PDB file of C-alpha atoms in Angstrom:
ATOM      1  CA  MET F   1      -5.652  28.734 -61.727  1.00 37.00           C
ATOM      2  CA  ALA F   2      -5.574  27.508 -57.863  1.00 41.00           C
ATOM      3  CA  SER F   3      -1.348  27.514 -57.963  1.00 40.00           C
ATOM      4  CA  SER F   4      -1.323  31.093 -59.392  1.00 39.00           C
ATOM      5  CA  SER F   5      -3.708  33.237 -56.862  1.00 41.00           C
ATOM      6  CA  SER F   6      -1.421  31.076 -53.901  1.00 46.00           C
ATOM      7  CA  TYR F   7       1.761  32.057 -54.916  1.00 54.00           C
ATOM      8  CA  ASN F   8       1.106  35.782 -55.640  1.00 70.00           C
ATOM      9  CA  SER F   9      -0.649  35.847 -52.379  1.00 85.00           C
ATOM     10  CA  PRO F  10       1.591  37.017 -49.377  1.00 92.00           C
ATOM     11  CA  CYS F  11       2.547  34.263 -46.674  1.00 94.00           C
ATOM     12  CA  ALA F  12       0.935  34.679 -43.487  1.00 95.00           C
ATOM     13  CA  ALA F  13       3.531  36.867 -41.857  1.00 95.00           C
ATOM     14  CA  CYS F  14       3.555  39.034 -44.322  1.00 95.00           C
ATOM     15  CA  LYS F  15       0.411  40.245 -44.335  1.00 94.00           C
ATOM     16  CA  PHE F  16       0.125  39.938 -40.069  1.00 95.00           C
ATOM     17  CA  LEU F  17       2.797  42.181 -41.129  1.00 94.00           C
ATOM     18  CA  ARG F  18       1.046  44.174 -44.205  1.00 94.00           C
ATOM     19  CA  ARG F  19       4.185  43.940 -46.290  1.00 93.00           C
ATOM     20  CA  LYS F  20       5.070  42.735 -49.493  1.00 93.00           C
ATOM     21  CA  CYS F  21       6.582  39.206 -49.643  1.00 92.00           C
ATOM     22  CA  MET F  22       8.783  38.451 -51.235  1.00 92.00           C
ATOM     23  CA  PRO F  23      10.820  35.691 -53.527  1.00 91.00           C
ATOM     24  CA  GLY F  24      12.518  35.637 -50.184  1.00 90.00           C
ATOM     25  CA  CYS F  25      10.346  35.387 -47.609  1.00 94.00           C
ATOM     26  CA  ILE F  26      11.807  33.742 -44.737  1.00 94.00           C
ATOM     27  CA  PHE F  27       8.443  32.954 -43.222  1.00 95.00           C
ATOM     28  CA  ALA F  28       6.963  32.389 -46.170  1.00 93.00           C
ATOM     29  CA  PRO F  29       8.261  28.331 -46.266  1.00 94.00           C
ATOM     30  CA  TYR F  30       6.719  27.918 -42.656  1.00 95.00           C
ATOM     31  CA  PHE F  31       3.871  30.562 -42.738  1.00 95.00           C
ATOM     32  CA  PRO F  32       1.656  30.102 -45.104  1.00 94.00           C
ATOM     33  CA  PRO F  33      -1.572  32.111 -45.796  1.00 94.00           C
ATOM     34  CA  GLU F  34      -3.656  29.836 -44.810  1.00 94.00           C
ATOM     35  CA  GLU F  35      -2.910  29.204 -41.607  1.00 93.00           C
ATOM     36  CA  PRO F  36      -3.042  33.373 -40.533  1.00 94.00           C
ATOM     37  CA  GLN F  37      -3.482  32.263 -36.296  1.00 95.00           C
ATOM     38  CA  LYS F  38      -0.406  30.308 -36.858  1.00 96.00           C
ATOM     39  CA  PHE F  39       1.745  33.699 -37.525  1.00 96.00           C
ATOM     40  CA  ALA F  40      -0.247  35.632 -35.472  1.00 96.00           C
ATOM     41  CA  ASN F  41       0.360  34.059 -31.924  1.00 96.00           C
ATOM     42  CA  VAL F  42       4.378  33.467 -32.561  1.00 96.00           C
ATOM     43  CA  HIS F  43       4.139  37.251 -33.266  1.00 96.00           C
ATOM     44  CA  LYS F  44       2.192  37.860 -30.033  1.00 95.00           C
ATOM     45  CA  ILE F  45       4.668  36.216 -27.937  1.00 95.00           C
ATOM     46  CA  PHE F  46       7.977  36.280 -30.309  1.00 95.00           C
ATOM     47  CA  GLY F  47       7.548  39.286 -31.973  1.00 95.00           C
ATOM     48  CA  ALA F  48       8.529  38.778 -35.778  1.00 94.00           C
ATOM     49  CA  SER F  49      12.474  40.306 -35.508  1.00 94.00           C
ATOM     50  CA  ASN F  50      13.462  37.635 -32.970  1.00 96.00           C
ATOM     51  CA  VAL F  51      11.556  35.241 -35.018  1.00 96.00           C
ATOM     52  CA  THR F  52      13.665  36.550 -38.153  1.00 94.00           C
ATOM     53  CA  LYS F  53      16.334  37.069 -36.199  1.00 96.00           C
ATOM     54  CA  LEU F  54      15.968  33.099 -34.560  1.00 95.00           C
ATOM     55  CA  LEU F  55      15.485  31.669 -38.714  1.00 95.00           C
ATOM     56  CA  ASN F  56      18.719  33.688 -40.061  1.00 95.00           C
ATOM     57  CA  GLU F  57      20.768  31.799 -37.278  1.00 96.00           C
ATOM     58  CA  LEU F  58      20.008  27.983 -38.345  1.00 95.00           C
ATOM     59  CA  LEU F  59      20.861  26.033 -40.571  1.00 94.00           C
ATOM     60  CA  PRO F  60      17.405  25.319 -43.544  1.00 93.00           C
ATOM     61  CA  HIS F  61      16.643  22.248 -42.342  1.00 94.00           C
ATOM     62  CA  GLN F  62      16.597  22.911 -38.477  1.00 96.00           C
ATOM     63  CA  ARG F  63      13.963  25.698 -39.491  1.00 95.00           C
ATOM     64  CA  GLU F  64      10.434  23.826 -39.447  1.00 96.00           C
ATOM     65  CA  ASP F  65      11.376  22.820 -36.310  1.00 96.00           C
ATOM     66  CA  ALA F  66      11.877  25.007 -34.629  1.00 96.00           C
ATOM     67  CA  VAL F  67       8.991  27.036 -36.484  1.00 96.00           C
ATOM     68  CA  ASN F  68       6.841  23.942 -35.350  1.00 95.00           C
ATOM     69  CA  SER F  69       7.987  24.926 -31.786  1.00 94.00           C
ATOM     70  CA  LEU F  70       7.623  27.733 -31.441  1.00 96.00           C
ATOM     71  CA  ALA F  71       3.540  27.531 -32.529  1.00 95.00           C
ATOM     72  CA  TYR F  72       3.303  25.338 -29.689  1.00 94.00           C
ATOM     73  CA  GLU F  73       4.679  27.262 -27.535  1.00 94.00           C
ATOM     74  CA  ALA F  74       3.219  30.286 -28.355  1.00 95.00           C
ATOM     75  CA  GLU F  75      -0.388  28.712 -28.902  1.00 94.00           C
ATOM     76  CA  ALA F  76      -0.273  27.540 -25.104  1.00 93.00           C
ATOM     77  CA  ARG F  77       0.905  30.925 -23.923  1.00 94.00           C
ATOM     78  CA  VAL F  78      -2.358  32.297 -25.245  1.00 93.00           C
ATOM     79  CA  ARG F  79      -4.338  30.027 -23.448  1.00 92.00           C
ATOM     80  CA  ASP F  80      -1.901  29.655 -20.577  1.00 91.00           C
ATOM     81  CA  PRO F  81      -0.273  33.090 -19.975  1.00 91.00           C
ATOM     82  CA  VAL F  82       1.266  32.004 -16.898  1.00 92.00           C
ATOM     83  CA  TYR F  83       2.331  28.497 -17.013  1.00 91.00           C
ATOM     84  CA  GLY F  84       1.875  27.652 -21.354  1.00 90.00           C
ATOM     85  CA  CYS F  85       4.005  24.753 -22.651  1.00 89.00           C
ATOM     86  CA  VAL F  86       4.989  23.782 -18.531  1.00 92.00           C
ATOM     87  CA  GLY F  87       0.748  23.786 -17.824  1.00 90.00           C
ATOM     88  CA  ALA F  88       0.680  21.206 -20.416  1.00 88.00           C
ATOM     89  CA  ILE F  89       2.937  19.118 -19.530  1.00 92.00           C
ATOM     90  CA  SER F  90       2.680  19.991 -15.706  1.00 94.00           C
ATOM     91  CA  PHE F  91      -1.385  18.300 -16.300  1.00 93.00           C
ATOM     92  CA  LEU F  92      -0.145  15.240 -18.147  1.00 95.00           C
ATOM     93  CA  GLN F  93       2.797  14.039 -15.641  1.00 97.00           C
ATOM     94  CA  ARG F  94      -0.243  14.391 -12.902  1.00 97.00           C
ATOM     95  CA  GLN F  95      -2.617  11.731 -15.099  1.00 98.00           C
ATOM     96  CA  VAL F  96       0.234   9.651 -16.150  1.00 98.00           C
ATOM     97  CA  GLU F  97       0.364   9.885 -12.411  1.00 97.00           C
ATOM     98  CA  ARG F  98      -3.178   9.004 -11.651  1.00 97.00           C
ATOM     99  CA  LEU F  99      -3.479   6.080 -14.865  1.00 98.00           C
ATOM    100  CA  GLN F 100       0.170   4.607 -12.722  1.00 97.00           C
ATOM    101  CA  LYS F 101      -2.383   4.074  -9.953  1.00 97.00           C
ATOM    102  CA  GLU F 102      -5.094   2.662 -11.745  1.00 97.00           C
ATOM    103  CA  LEU F 103      -2.794   0.303 -13.506  1.00 97.00           C
ATOM    104  CA  ASP F 104      -1.117  -0.699  -9.627  1.00 96.00           C
ATOM    105  CA  ALA F 105      -4.613  -0.788  -8.533  1.00 96.00           C
ATOM    106  CA  ALA F 106      -6.307  -3.517 -11.172  1.00 96.00           C
ATOM    107  CA  ASN F 107      -2.786  -5.630 -10.872  1.00 95.00           C
ATOM    108  CA  ALA F 108      -3.325  -5.861  -6.917  1.00 95.00           C
ATOM    109  CA  ASP F 109      -6.862  -6.459  -7.969  1.00 94.00           C
ATOM    110  CA  LEU F 110      -6.151  -9.487 -10.315  1.00 94.00           C
ATOM    111  CA  ILE F 111      -3.539 -10.765  -8.537  1.00 93.00           C
ATOM    112  CA  ARG F 112      -5.795 -10.949  -5.644  1.00 92.00           C
ATOM    113  CA  TYR F 113      -8.056 -12.738  -7.665  1.00 91.00           C
ATOM    114  CA  ALA F 114      -5.902 -15.628  -8.749  1.00 89.00           C
ATOM    115  CA  CYS F 115      -4.627 -16.264  -5.208  1.00 89.00           C
ATOM    116  CA  ASN F 116      -8.471 -17.031  -4.327  1.00 87.00           C
ATOM    117  CA  GLU F 117      -8.675 -19.080  -7.482  1.00 83.00           C
ATOM    118  CA  MET F 118      -5.244 -20.628  -6.894  1.00 81.00           C
ATOM    119  CA  SER F 119      -6.986 -21.313  -3.225  1.00 80.00           C
ATOM    120  CA  SER F 120     -10.375 -22.682  -4.107  1.00 79.00           C
ATOM    121  CA  GLN F 121      -8.096 -25.580  -6.439  1.00 76.00           C
ATOM    122  CA  LEU F 122      -6.269 -26.627  -3.866  1.00 71.00           C
ATOM    123  CA  PRO F 123      -7.564 -29.260  -1.668  1.00 65.00           C
ATOM    124  CA  SER F 124      -9.228 -28.920   2.097  1.00 62.00           C
ATOM    125  CA  PRO F 125      -6.032 -28.481   4.662  1.00 60.00           C
ATOM    126  CA  SER F 126      -8.371 -31.849   6.019  1.00 59.00           C
ATOM    127  CA  LEU F 127      -7.771 -34.218   3.127  1.00 54.00           C
ATOM    128  CA  VAL F 128      -3.774 -33.776   2.589  1.00 53.00           C
ATOM    129  CA  ARG F 129      -3.979 -34.622   6.457  1.00 53.00           C
ATOM    130  CA  SER F 130      -5.960 -37.966   5.984  1.00 51.00           C
ATOM    131  CA  THR F 131      -3.600 -39.117   3.078  1.00 50.00           C
ATOM    132  CA  SER F 132       0.261 -38.743   4.868  1.00 48.00           C
ATOM    133  CA  ARG F 133       1.170 -40.470   7.594  1.00 50.00           C
ATOM    134  CA  ARG F 134       3.914 -38.542  10.714  1.00 50.00           C
ATOM    135  CA  ILE F 135       7.458 -39.538  10.275  1.00 50.00           C
ATOM    136  CA  GLY F 136      10.443 -38.928  11.625  1.00 49.00           C
ATOM    137  CA  ASN F 137       9.339 -37.351  14.729  1.00 48.00           C
ATOM    138  CA  GLU F 138      12.903 -37.479  17.180  1.00 50.00           C
ATOM    139  CA  GLY F 139      13.947 -34.415  18.207  1.00 49.00           C
ATOM    140  CA  GLY F 140      10.659 -32.127  17.849  1.00 49.00           C
ATOM    141  CA  GLY F 141      10.375 -32.568  14.070  1.00 48.00           C
ATOM    142  CA  SER F 142       8.116 -33.513  11.778  1.00 47.00           C
ATOM    143  CA  TYR F 143       7.867 -34.395   8.290  1.00 46.00           C
ATOM    144  CA  PHE F 144       4.585 -35.694   6.207  1.00 48.00           C
ATOM    145  CA  GLN F 145       4.509 -38.389   3.738  1.00 47.00           C
ATOM    146  CA  ASN F 146       2.518 -39.549   0.847  1.00 49.00           C
ATOM    147  CA  PRO F 147       2.004 -43.145   1.736  1.00 49.00           C
ATOM    148  CA  GLY F 148       3.602 -45.106  -1.297  1.00 48.00           C
ATOM    149  CA  TYR F 149       7.186 -43.054  -1.415  1.00 47.00           C
ATOM    150  CA  SER F 150       9.597 -43.361   0.849  1.00 50.00           C
ATOM    151  CA  HIS F 151      12.571 -41.427   0.503  1.00 47.00           C
ATOM    152  CA  PRO F 152      16.318 -44.166   0.793  1.00 50.00           C
ATOM    153  CA  TYR F 153      18.374 -41.339   3.145  1.00 48.00           C
ATOM    154  CA  SER F 154      18.146 -39.790   6.320  1.00 51.00           C
ATOM    155  CA  HIS F 155      16.935 -36.631   6.540  1.00 49.00           C
ATOM    156  CA  PRO F 156      19.003 -33.246   7.363  1.00 50.00           C
ATOM    157  CA  TRP F 157      16.462 -33.634  10.701  1.00 47.00           C
ATOM    158  CA  ASP F 158      16.357 -36.282  11.698  1.00 51.00           C
ATOM    159  CA  ASP F 159      17.944 -36.596  15.434  1.00 52.00           C
ATOM    160  CA  ASN F 160      20.198 -39.725  14.397  1.00 51.00           C
ATOM    161  CA  PRO F 161      23.707 -39.920  15.658  1.00 50.00           C
ATOM    162  CA  SER F 162      24.645 -43.002  14.414  1.00 51.00           C
ATOM    163  CA  GLY F 163      23.211 -42.134  10.825  1.00 49.00           C
ATOM    164  CA  ASN F 164      21.791 -45.886  10.714  1.00 52.00           C
ATOM    165  CA  MET F 165      18.152 -44.952   9.544  1.00 49.00           C
ATOM    166  CA  ASN F 166      16.447 -48.494  10.822  1.00 51.00           C
ATOM    167  CA  GLU F 167      16.938 -46.391  14.161  1.00 48.00           C
ATOM    168  CA  SER F 168      15.869 -44.276  13.908  1.00 46.00           C
ATOM    169  CA  GLY F 169      11.936 -44.637  12.949  1.00 47.00           C
ATOM    170  CA  GLY F 170      12.041 -41.935  10.053  1.00 47.00           C
ATOM    171  CA  GLY F 171      12.175 -42.736   6.318  1.00 46.00           C
ATOM    172  CA  GLY F 172      12.203 -46.322   4.758  1.00 47.00           C
ATOM    173  CA  GLY F 173      14.617 -47.220   2.216  1.00 47.00           C
ATOM    174  CA  GLY F 174      17.273 -48.740   5.512  1.00 47.00           C
ATOM    175  CA  GLY F 175      20.638 -48.785   5.170  1.00 47.00           C
ATOM    176  CA  SER F 176      23.573 -46.127   6.613  1.00 47.00           C
ATOM    177  CA  MET F 177      25.095 -43.277   5.135  1.00 43.00           C
TER     178      MET F 177
END
């Protein structure tokens, strides 16, 4: 019985326009009788004749999307007559920018926290100096080497024209390149 009463009741558009809803009414599939405000807003902003022309020019599978877009724009224009959808879009863009700034600040805090954690886990510089010995100080360069590990090659900062590592006093290993 409920289905027969909804079949006989006019669509929201025909009800609003106070006309008889015909079986081929172009508004009926998109403006059901349960949503009278949807058509009222669309009619107020765009006009019934303009919506009729638009729907007749579109292919049937495109009409539902067009009506949904018109209804959304009409509702936005009713709420904000000056900006409509553009006002909503601008508001959302500002919100995204604000949230991006908050995210950038949180990421910077995380990086600072991670750097502080890493620096607190590193040995102190005085401890590093006490376990290393200085070698290869010719030519103004200096190099710290952990005892027990020696390089069998010369370093580019060694000022040894002959290439003999025994003469430079730095590096260990002996021999020439």
